[in-house]
Amino acid sequence: MNKLAIGVDIGTTQTKAVAFDEEGQVQTTAYVRYPLIQDTEGMAEQDIDQLFSAVVDCIQQVVKKIHPCEVSFVSFSTAMHGLIVMNHENQPITRVITWADNRAEKQAEAFKGTAFGQTIYQNTGLPMHPMTPFHKIRWLKETQPELFEQAAAFIGMKEYILYRLFGQYITDFSTASGTGFLNIHQLDWDSLALAEMAITKEQLPRLVAPTHQLTGLKREWAELLGLNPDTIFILGGADGPLSNLGLGTMKAGTATLTVGTSGAVRYIVDQPYLHPQAETFCCVLDETHWVIGGATSNGAGIFDWACENLLKERQEQARLSGENPYDAVMERVEEVPAGAKGLLFHPYLLGERAPLWNAEATGSFIGLKRNHTDSIMMRAVVEGICLNIKRILTELEELGGPVAEIRATGGFADSPVFKQMMADVLGHSLALTESIEASALGAVLLGWQSVGAIADLKQTSKQIRIYEIVTPNEENHQIYQQIYPLFLATQQQLSAVYHQLAQVRVDLE
């Protein structure tokens, strides 16, 4: 009988369960979507019951589809930085406060640029930003003190799932490294961070390795899921590091680039590397590997915004003729020469994580002239997204050494124009991989290591198949090399007024 492994990827707007065979090939998948709750400015929460039901439903669907194959284990990948507050009756008293929630902006800014903030960054690997539970807890303490007083435990979405299934608060080093409380050098809760927030180790989950196994699934859930109560559950890790693992980038000099609605560049290293100005993060993959990187809030989602405001007539023509309107826009973009006739765009419409770590950052067109058309502005938007990624990649190379290969995934890879522009800006070839379920596969690879099916994670590169390599156009790359210093200089000048602009917006509202 075939043995299949299930990777469960718990994300911000959907959960998916993926069954892999022993060759790493996808056998079946199940997806359940859920909304982000954004009732007030800065809020980005998930309903806990919806989230738990989604995980149960996905596993249940996959188990039914692969019956009678044997499930060797279930392993987890989880979006980072989520926070749930549990009371003394082990009931949640908040929703999931996700990474996208910016209401702790004031609390994060208070630490930025301070000696204490730099020490916390050096210990935990996370820049001062409202995404992390470290700042979310301070925000709760200051704005909802009565809720903070009821808190018995501070956990994340995976920890809640495992509590419901196994009755214990437990987390892995990888997921814990997204909280802002894990000392990434000692792989233990950081005493300085705990003391600052006036919480104890006992209020956080028990720390274990990502390969840690749980058995003894509660019978009610075993029956519902269609699993044997003795089925092995592997803790797995955080989605970012596991995406790197799932894309086969354990070899030195191999980075990953993901550009969907947001974007990220990551690089696996064999020791923690911290940026002197705290512009990059350093998270844990497992006990001997770390992932340095930068996650931008402003990926291809900014292209969506631009499409809502530019080239609308061309998009309507495309719809009427049965074309894809995005493809029609990119055709116009391709007609514009590299450099967008001297027009720059800073894509910080959603504030920014890496490389700025400034929730008040805003978008800007620089150098706008009367001869700049919709097509030129759209070209500048896409170039701005790519130039911002280049800055992140440059910072990582200075820390972890030169990149020899970039493996790329995400929605941007569906556009020949977009991925060519990215290669031209970065000056690197992009290797497009077949693995569209990289985080789920990464969780399964850790599971195989846990059960002894693989001895070394470096073997995982054999599981990945590359279907296309996009090489940079050298002439265009030289143009972007000329533009890149201007992109940096204007961004640094504008950063001085982001706070004043934010205050003006508040005053005008």
PDB file of C-alpha atoms in Angstrom, residues 43-295:
ATOM      1  CA  MET A  43      -7.106  45.800  11.782  1.00  0.00           C
ATOM      2  CA  ALA A  44      -6.410  42.451  10.116  1.00  0.00           C
ATOM      3  CA  GLU A  45      -7.888  39.542  12.077  1.00  0.00           C
ATOM      4  CA  GLN A  46      -9.154  36.025  11.438  1.00  0.00           C
ATOM      5  CA  ASP A  47     -12.111  34.254  13.014  1.00  0.00           C
ATOM      6  CA  ILE A  48     -10.691  31.411  15.107  1.00  0.00           C
ATOM      7  CA  ASP A  49     -13.591  29.011  14.541  1.00  0.00           C
ATOM      8  CA  GLN A  50     -13.416  29.564  10.768  1.00  0.00           C
ATOM      9  CA  LEU A  51      -9.694  28.910  10.843  1.00  0.00           C
ATOM     10  CA  PHE A  52      -9.984  25.707  12.868  1.00  0.00           C
ATOM     11  CA  SER A  53     -12.841  24.447  10.698  1.00  0.00           C
ATOM     12  CA  ALA A  54     -10.790  25.141   7.574  1.00  0.00           C
ATOM     13  CA  VAL A  55      -7.897  23.020   8.865  1.00  0.00           C
ATOM     14  CA  VAL A  56     -10.221  20.170   9.815  1.00  0.00           C
ATOM     15  CA  ASP A  57     -12.098  20.350   6.504  1.00  0.00           C
ATOM     16  CA  CYS A  58      -8.920  20.360   4.407  1.00  0.00           C
ATOM     17  CA  ILE A  59      -7.400  17.350   6.167  1.00  0.00           C
ATOM     18  CA  GLN A  60     -10.724  15.524   6.046  1.00  0.00           C
ATOM     19  CA  GLN A  61     -11.133  16.156   2.302  1.00  0.00           C
ATOM     20  CA  VAL A  62      -7.619  14.964   1.474  1.00  0.00           C
ATOM     21  CA  VAL A  63      -7.914  11.824   3.622  1.00  0.00           C
ATOM     22  CA  LYS A  64     -11.160  10.911   1.855  1.00  0.00           C
ATOM     23  CA  LYS A  65      -9.587  11.416  -1.578  1.00  0.00           C
ATOM     24  CA  ILE A  66      -6.537   9.239  -0.895  1.00  0.00           C
ATOM     25  CA  HIS A  67      -8.330   6.383   0.877  1.00  0.00           C
ATOM     26  CA  PRO A  68      -7.288   3.532   1.179  1.00  0.00           C
ATOM     27  CA  CYS A  69      -3.683   4.801   1.002  1.00  0.00           C
ATOM     28  CA  GLU A  70      -1.928   4.971   4.328  1.00  0.00           C
ATOM     29  CA  VAL A  71      -1.152   8.405   5.816  1.00  0.00           C
ATOM     30  CA  SER A  72       2.392   8.278   7.158  1.00  0.00           C
ATOM     31  CA  PHE A  73       2.123  11.636   8.937  1.00  0.00           C
ATOM     32  CA  VAL A  74       0.606  15.135   8.907  1.00  0.00           C
ATOM     33  CA  SER A  75       3.002  18.100   9.083  1.00  0.00           C
ATOM     34  CA  PHE A  76       2.305  21.836   9.344  1.00  0.00           C
ATOM     35  CA  SER A  77       3.380  25.097   7.766  1.00  0.00           C
ATOM     36  CA  THR A  78       1.995  28.280   9.292  1.00  0.00           C
ATOM     37  CA  ALA A  79       1.874  31.974   8.450  1.00  0.00           C
ATOM     38  CA  MET A  80       4.107  33.859  10.848  1.00  0.00           C
ATOM     39  CA  HIS A  81       3.432  36.517  13.488  1.00  0.00           C
ATOM     40  CA  GLY A  82      -0.175  35.654  14.432  1.00  0.00           C
ATOM     41  CA  LEU A  83      -1.379  36.188  18.019  1.00  0.00           C
ATOM     42  CA  ILE A  84      -4.248  34.645  20.009  1.00  0.00           C
ATOM     43  CA  VAL A  85      -4.797  35.427  23.698  1.00  0.00           C
ATOM     44  CA  MET A  86      -6.141  32.536  25.801  1.00  0.00           C
ATOM     45  CA  ASN A  87      -7.719  32.908  29.259  1.00  0.00           C
ATOM     46  CA  HIS A  88      -7.375  30.669  32.329  1.00  0.00           C
ATOM     47  CA  GLU A  89     -10.233  28.459  31.075  1.00  0.00           C
ATOM     48  CA  ASN A  90      -8.219  27.839  27.882  1.00  0.00           C
ATOM     49  CA  GLN A  91     -10.693  29.824  25.810  1.00  0.00           C
ATOM     50  CA  PRO A  92      -9.630  32.413  23.228  1.00  0.00           C
ATOM     51  CA  ILE A  93     -10.459  35.998  24.219  1.00  0.00           C
ATOM     52  CA  THR A  94      -9.231  37.517  20.945  1.00  0.00           C
ATOM     53  CA  ARG A  95      -9.460  36.536  17.314  1.00  0.00           C
ATOM     54  CA  VAL A  96      -6.226  35.722  15.472  1.00  0.00           C
ATOM     55  CA  ILE A  97      -4.426  39.061  15.179  1.00  0.00           C
ATOM     56  CA  THR A  98      -2.483  38.434  11.958  1.00  0.00           C
ATOM     57  CA  TRP A  99       0.859  39.710  10.665  1.00  0.00           C
ATOM     58  CA  ALA A 100      -1.031  42.244   8.514  1.00  0.00           C
ATOM     59  CA  ASP A 101      -2.522  43.995  11.557  1.00  0.00           C
ATOM     60  CA  ASN A 102      -0.818  47.401  11.996  1.00  0.00           C
ATOM     61  CA  ARG A 103      -2.528  48.679  15.143  1.00  0.00           C
ATOM     62  CA  ALA A 104       0.670  48.270  17.173  1.00  0.00           C
ATOM     63  CA  GLU A 105       2.415  50.808  14.932  1.00  0.00           C
ATOM     64  CA  LYS A 106       2.868  53.334  17.761  1.00  0.00           C
ATOM     65  CA  GLN A 107       4.349  50.672  20.050  1.00  0.00           C
ATOM     66  CA  ALA A 108       6.803  49.481  17.391  1.00  0.00           C
ATOM     67  CA  GLU A 109       7.887  53.013  16.520  1.00  0.00           C
ATOM     68  CA  ALA A 110       8.694  53.692  20.182  1.00  0.00           C
ATOM     69  CA  PHE A 111      11.470  51.062  20.027  1.00  0.00           C
ATOM     70  CA  LYS A 112      12.785  51.828  16.560  1.00  0.00           C
ATOM     71  CA  GLY A 113      16.209  53.447  16.559  1.00  0.00           C
ATOM     72  CA  THR A 114      16.745  52.868  20.280  1.00  0.00           C
ATOM     73  CA  ALA A 115      19.517  50.852  21.901  1.00  0.00           C
ATOM     74  CA  PHE A 116      16.903  48.586  23.474  1.00  0.00           C
ATOM     75  CA  GLY A 117      15.185  48.005  20.125  1.00  0.00           C
ATOM     76  CA  GLN A 118      18.510  47.152  18.506  1.00  0.00           C
ATOM     77  CA  THR A 119      19.264  44.653  21.298  1.00  0.00           C
ATOM     78  CA  ILE A 120      15.871  42.982  20.859  1.00  0.00           C
ATOM     79  CA  TYR A 121      16.552  42.786  17.098  1.00  0.00           C
ATOM     80  CA  GLN A 122      19.981  41.257  17.698  1.00  0.00           C
ATOM     81  CA  ASN A 123      18.448  38.674  20.047  1.00  0.00           C
ATOM     82  CA  THR A 124      15.313  37.788  18.072  1.00  0.00           C
ATOM     83  CA  GLY A 125      16.181  38.601  14.448  1.00  0.00           C
ATOM     84  CA  LEU A 126      13.014  40.636  13.891  1.00  0.00           C
ATOM     85  CA  PRO A 127      13.032  44.397  13.142  1.00  0.00           C
ATOM     86  CA  MET A 128      10.769  46.683  15.132  1.00  0.00           C
ATOM     87  CA  HIS A 129       7.447  46.418  13.268  1.00  0.00           C
ATOM     88  CA  PRO A 130       3.796  46.105  14.377  1.00  0.00           C
ATOM     89  CA  MET A 131       3.473  42.684  12.691  1.00  0.00           C
ATOM     90  CA  THR A 132       5.130  40.845  15.590  1.00  0.00           C
ATOM     91  CA  PRO A 133       3.315  39.560  18.715  1.00  0.00           C
ATOM     92  CA  PHE A 134       6.020  41.303  20.790  1.00  0.00           C
ATOM     93  CA  HIS A 135       4.484  44.665  19.818  1.00  0.00           C
ATOM     94  CA  LYS A 136       0.892  43.398  19.579  1.00  0.00           C
ATOM     95  CA  ILE A 137       1.017  42.333  23.243  1.00  0.00           C
ATOM     96  CA  ARG A 138       2.273  45.770  24.269  1.00  0.00           C
ATOM     97  CA  TRP A 139      -0.548  47.334  22.236  1.00  0.00           C
ATOM     98  CA  LEU A 140      -3.115  45.126  24.003  1.00  0.00           C
ATOM     99  CA  LYS A 141      -1.606  45.953  27.377  1.00  0.00           C
ATOM    100  CA  GLU A 142      -1.845  49.697  26.713  1.00  0.00           C
ATOM    101  CA  THR A 143      -5.213  49.832  24.925  1.00  0.00           C
ATOM    102  CA  GLN A 144      -7.130  46.909  26.515  1.00  0.00           C
ATOM    103  CA  PRO A 145      -5.601  46.420  29.975  1.00  0.00           C
ATOM    104  CA  GLU A 146      -8.596  44.432  31.241  1.00  0.00           C
ATOM    105  CA  LEU A 147      -8.076  41.881  28.457  1.00  0.00           C
ATOM    106  CA  PHE A 148      -4.343  41.706  29.148  1.00  0.00           C
ATOM    107  CA  GLU A 149      -5.078  40.925  32.805  1.00  0.00           C
ATOM    108  CA  GLN A 150      -7.181  37.912  31.755  1.00  0.00           C
ATOM    109  CA  ALA A 151      -4.372  36.436  29.633  1.00  0.00           C
ATOM    110  CA  ALA A 152      -3.129  33.016  30.670  1.00  0.00           C
ATOM    111  CA  ALA A 153      -1.362  32.184  27.397  1.00  0.00           C
ATOM    112  CA  PHE A 154      -0.196  33.967  24.253  1.00  0.00           C
ATOM    113  CA  ILE A 155      -0.183  31.613  21.267  1.00  0.00           C
ATOM    114  CA  GLY A 156      -0.460  31.555  17.472  1.00  0.00           C
ATOM    115  CA  MET A 157      -2.774  29.868  14.991  1.00  0.00           C
ATOM    116  CA  LYS A 158      -0.881  26.548  14.783  1.00  0.00           C
ATOM    117  CA  GLU A 159      -0.571  26.372  18.549  1.00  0.00           C
ATOM    118  CA  TYR A 160      -4.340  26.764  18.831  1.00  0.00           C
ATOM    119  CA  ILE A 161      -4.917  23.968  16.301  1.00  0.00           C
ATOM    120  CA  LEU A 162      -2.577  21.632  18.202  1.00  0.00           C
ATOM    121  CA  TYR A 163      -4.192  22.543  21.514  1.00  0.00           C
ATOM    122  CA  ARG A 164      -7.607  21.541  20.151  1.00  0.00           C
ATOM    123  CA  LEU A 165      -6.245  18.293  18.685  1.00  0.00           C
ATOM    124  CA  PHE A 166      -3.830  17.229  21.446  1.00  0.00           C
ATOM    125  CA  GLY A 167      -4.643  19.328  24.512  1.00  0.00           C
ATOM    126  CA  GLN A 168      -1.243  21.016  24.930  1.00  0.00           C
ATOM    127  CA  TYR A 169       0.353  24.353  24.133  1.00  0.00           C
ATOM    128  CA  ILE A 170       3.411  23.547  22.033  1.00  0.00           C
ATOM    129  CA  THR A 171       5.333  25.271  19.252  1.00  0.00           C
ATOM    130  CA  ASP A 172       8.443  24.751  17.140  1.00  0.00           C
ATOM    131  CA  PHE A 173      11.538  26.946  16.994  1.00  0.00           C
ATOM    132  CA  SER A 174      10.749  28.058  13.440  1.00  0.00           C
ATOM    133  CA  THR A 175       7.238  29.329  14.149  1.00  0.00           C
ATOM    134  CA  ALA A 176       8.358  30.786  17.491  1.00  0.00           C
ATOM    135  CA  SER A 177      11.006  32.851  15.699  1.00  0.00           C
ATOM    136  CA  GLY A 178       8.182  34.922  14.216  1.00  0.00           C
ATOM    137  CA  THR A 179       6.924  36.092  17.614  1.00  0.00           C
ATOM    138  CA  GLY A 180       9.695  38.493  18.575  1.00  0.00           C
ATOM    139  CA  PHE A 181      10.190  36.546  21.809  1.00  0.00           C
ATOM    140  CA  LEU A 182      12.545  33.762  20.654  1.00  0.00           C
ATOM    141  CA  ASN A 183      16.256  34.209  21.128  1.00  0.00           C
ATOM    142  CA  ILE A 184      17.454  32.802  17.790  1.00  0.00           C
ATOM    143  CA  HIS A 185      20.957  32.141  19.140  1.00  0.00           C
ATOM    144  CA  GLN A 186      19.874  30.169  22.226  1.00  0.00           C
ATOM    145  CA  LEU A 187      16.632  28.716  20.738  1.00  0.00           C
ATOM    146  CA  ASP A 188      14.821  29.654  23.922  1.00  0.00           C
ATOM    147  CA  TRP A 189      12.400  32.387  24.955  1.00  0.00           C
ATOM    148  CA  ASP A 190      14.328  35.635  25.347  1.00  0.00           C
ATOM    149  CA  SER A 191      14.439  36.836  28.962  1.00  0.00           C
ATOM    150  CA  LEU A 192      14.831  40.517  27.999  1.00  0.00           C
ATOM    151  CA  ALA A 193      11.794  40.467  25.681  1.00  0.00           C
ATOM    152  CA  LEU A 194       9.697  38.656  28.298  1.00  0.00           C
ATOM    153  CA  ALA A 195      10.687  41.107  31.027  1.00  0.00           C
ATOM    154  CA  GLU A 196       9.854  44.120  28.853  1.00  0.00           C
ATOM    155  CA  MET A 197       6.302  42.842  28.229  1.00  0.00           C
ATOM    156  CA  ALA A 198       5.924  41.588  31.818  1.00  0.00           C
ATOM    157  CA  ILE A 199       5.012  38.053  30.777  1.00  0.00           C
ATOM    158  CA  THR A 200       6.527  34.703  31.734  1.00  0.00           C
ATOM    159  CA  LYS A 201       7.731  31.616  29.882  1.00  0.00           C
ATOM    160  CA  GLU A 202       4.733  29.778  31.335  1.00  0.00           C
ATOM    161  CA  GLN A 203       2.435  32.061  29.310  1.00  0.00           C
ATOM    162  CA  LEU A 204       4.081  30.942  26.050  1.00  0.00           C
ATOM    163  CA  PRO A 205       3.952  27.498  24.397  1.00  0.00           C
ATOM    164  CA  ARG A 206       6.530  24.814  25.115  1.00  0.00           C
ATOM    165  CA  LEU A 207       9.406  24.968  22.616  1.00  0.00           C
ATOM    166  CA  VAL A 208      10.407  21.900  20.564  1.00  0.00           C
ATOM    167  CA  ALA A 209      12.255  21.130  17.338  1.00  0.00           C
ATOM    168  CA  PRO A 210      10.370  21.429  14.007  1.00  0.00           C
ATOM    169  CA  THR A 211      10.732  17.651  13.581  1.00  0.00           C
ATOM    170  CA  HIS A 212       9.001  16.954  16.919  1.00  0.00           C
ATOM    171  CA  GLN A 213       6.276  14.299  16.710  1.00  0.00           C
ATOM    172  CA  LEU A 214       2.878  14.240  18.408  1.00  0.00           C
ATOM    173  CA  THR A 215       0.688  11.149  18.660  1.00  0.00           C
ATOM    174  CA  GLY A 216      -2.446  10.297  20.601  1.00  0.00           C
ATOM    175  CA  LEU A 217      -4.881  12.361  18.544  1.00  0.00           C
ATOM    176  CA  LYS A 218      -8.115  12.889  20.477  1.00  0.00           C
ATOM    177  CA  ARG A 219     -10.556  10.181  19.372  1.00  0.00           C
ATOM    178  CA  GLU A 220     -13.315  12.651  18.439  1.00  0.00           C
ATOM    179  CA  TRP A 221     -10.975  14.377  15.985  1.00  0.00           C
ATOM    180  CA  ALA A 222      -9.477  11.130  14.700  1.00  0.00           C
ATOM    181  CA  GLU A 223     -12.950   9.911  13.723  1.00  0.00           C
ATOM    182  CA  LEU A 224     -13.870  13.219  12.117  1.00  0.00           C
ATOM    183  CA  LEU A 225     -10.620  13.461  10.164  1.00  0.00           C
ATOM    184  CA  GLY A 226     -10.673   9.811   9.127  1.00  0.00           C
ATOM    185  CA  LEU A 227      -7.263   9.187  10.695  1.00  0.00           C
ATOM    186  CA  ASN A 228      -5.947   6.565  13.075  1.00  0.00           C
ATOM    187  CA  PRO A 229      -5.482   8.081  16.575  1.00  0.00           C
ATOM    188  CA  ASP A 230      -1.852   6.949  16.387  1.00  0.00           C
ATOM    189  CA  THR A 231      -1.179   8.958  13.206  1.00  0.00           C
ATOM    190  CA  ILE A 232       2.013  10.970  13.621  1.00  0.00           C
ATOM    191  CA  PHE A 233       1.660  14.745  13.585  1.00  0.00           C
ATOM    192  CA  ILE A 234       4.849  16.754  12.925  1.00  0.00           C
ATOM    193  CA  LEU A 235       5.059  20.327  14.164  1.00  0.00           C
ATOM    194  CA  GLY A 236       6.802  21.585  11.009  1.00  0.00           C
ATOM    195  CA  GLY A 237       7.639  25.276  10.858  1.00  0.00           C
ATOM    196  CA  ALA A 238       6.887  28.752   9.567  1.00  0.00           C
ATOM    197  CA  ASP A 239       5.753  29.227   5.980  1.00  0.00           C
ATOM    198  CA  GLY A 240       8.619  31.476   4.860  1.00  0.00           C
ATOM    199  CA  PRO A 241      11.514  29.206   5.886  1.00  0.00           C
ATOM    200  CA  LEU A 242       9.565  26.140   4.731  1.00  0.00           C
ATOM    201  CA  SER A 243       9.003  27.715   1.325  1.00  0.00           C
ATOM    202  CA  ASN A 244      12.775  27.919   0.932  1.00  0.00           C
ATOM    203  CA  LEU A 245      13.101  24.281   1.940  1.00  0.00           C
ATOM    204  CA  GLY A 246      10.304  23.251  -0.413  1.00  0.00           C
ATOM    205  CA  LEU A 247      12.011  25.027  -3.311  1.00  0.00           C
ATOM    206  CA  GLY A 248      15.211  23.051  -2.742  1.00  0.00           C
ATOM    207  CA  THR A 249      17.443  25.983  -1.783  1.00  0.00           C
ATOM    208  CA  MET A 250      19.553  24.341   0.921  1.00  0.00           C
ATOM    209  CA  LYS A 251      22.686  24.786  -1.199  1.00  0.00           C
ATOM    210  CA  ALA A 252      24.804  27.852  -0.387  1.00  0.00           C
ATOM    211  CA  GLY A 253      24.261  30.726  -2.796  1.00  0.00           C
ATOM    212  CA  THR A 254      20.681  29.797  -3.701  1.00  0.00           C
ATOM    213  CA  ALA A 255      17.977  32.331  -2.835  1.00  0.00           C
ATOM    214  CA  THR A 256      14.224  32.284  -3.292  1.00  0.00           C
ATOM    215  CA  LEU A 257      12.058  35.050  -4.665  1.00  0.00           C
ATOM    216  CA  THR A 258       8.301  34.986  -4.201  1.00  0.00           C
ATOM    217  CA  VAL A 259       6.123  37.740  -5.622  1.00  0.00           C
ATOM    218  CA  GLY A 260       2.396  37.415  -5.159  1.00  0.00           C
ATOM    219  CA  THR A 261       0.225  40.098  -3.575  1.00  0.00           C
ATOM    220  CA  SER A 262       3.211  40.775  -1.341  1.00  0.00           C
ATOM    221  CA  GLY A 263       6.737  39.496  -1.897  1.00  0.00           C
ATOM    222  CA  ALA A 264       9.843  38.126  -0.218  1.00  0.00           C
ATOM    223  CA  VAL A 265      13.481  37.282  -0.841  1.00  0.00           C
ATOM    224  CA  ARG A 266      15.023  34.636   1.442  1.00  0.00           C
ATOM    225  CA  TYR A 267      18.357  32.919   1.815  1.00  0.00           C
ATOM    226  CA  ILE A 268      19.236  29.864   3.956  1.00  0.00           C
ATOM    227  CA  VAL A 269      22.409  30.239   6.052  1.00  0.00           C
ATOM    228  CA  ASP A 270      24.199  28.081   8.621  1.00  0.00           C
ATOM    229  CA  GLN A 271      24.327  30.727  11.377  1.00  0.00           C
ATOM    230  CA  PRO A 272      22.340  33.842  12.314  1.00  0.00           C
ATOM    231  CA  TYR A 273      23.219  37.003  10.355  1.00  0.00           C
ATOM    232  CA  LEU A 274      21.864  40.361  11.541  1.00  0.00           C
ATOM    233  CA  HIS A 275      21.798  43.623   9.599  1.00  0.00           C
ATOM    234  CA  PRO A 276      23.581  46.582  11.287  1.00  0.00           C
ATOM    235  CA  GLN A 277      20.566  48.850  10.577  1.00  0.00           C
ATOM    236  CA  ALA A 278      17.988  46.088  11.214  1.00  0.00           C
ATOM    237  CA  GLU A 279      16.765  46.112   7.586  1.00  0.00           C
ATOM    238  CA  THR A 280      16.470  42.325   7.212  1.00  0.00           C
ATOM    239  CA  PHE A 281      15.037  39.533   9.340  1.00  0.00           C
ATOM    240  CA  CYS A 282      16.654  36.312  10.517  1.00  0.00           C
ATOM    241  CA  CYS A 283      14.297  33.431  11.337  1.00  0.00           C
ATOM    242  CA  VAL A 284      14.878  29.827  12.307  1.00  0.00           C
ATOM    243  CA  LEU A 285      14.431  26.889   9.930  1.00  0.00           C
ATOM    244  CA  ASP A 286      15.690  24.208  12.311  1.00  0.00           C
ATOM    245  CA  GLU A 287      18.401  23.759  14.945  1.00  0.00           C
ATOM    246  CA  THR A 288      21.258  24.233  12.446  1.00  0.00           C
ATOM    247  CA  HIS A 289      19.779  26.461   9.734  1.00  0.00           C
ATOM    248  CA  TRP A 290      18.463  30.011   9.700  1.00  0.00           C
ATOM    249  CA  VAL A 291      16.750  32.031   6.970  1.00  0.00           C
ATOM    250  CA  ILE A 292      17.713  35.663   6.366  1.00  0.00           C
ATOM    251  CA  GLY A 293      15.424  37.696   4.235  1.00  0.00           C
ATOM    252  CA  GLY A 294      13.123  40.574   3.660  1.00  0.00           C
ATOM    253  CA  ALA A 295       9.374  40.532   3.098  1.00  0.00           C
TER     254      ALA A 295
END
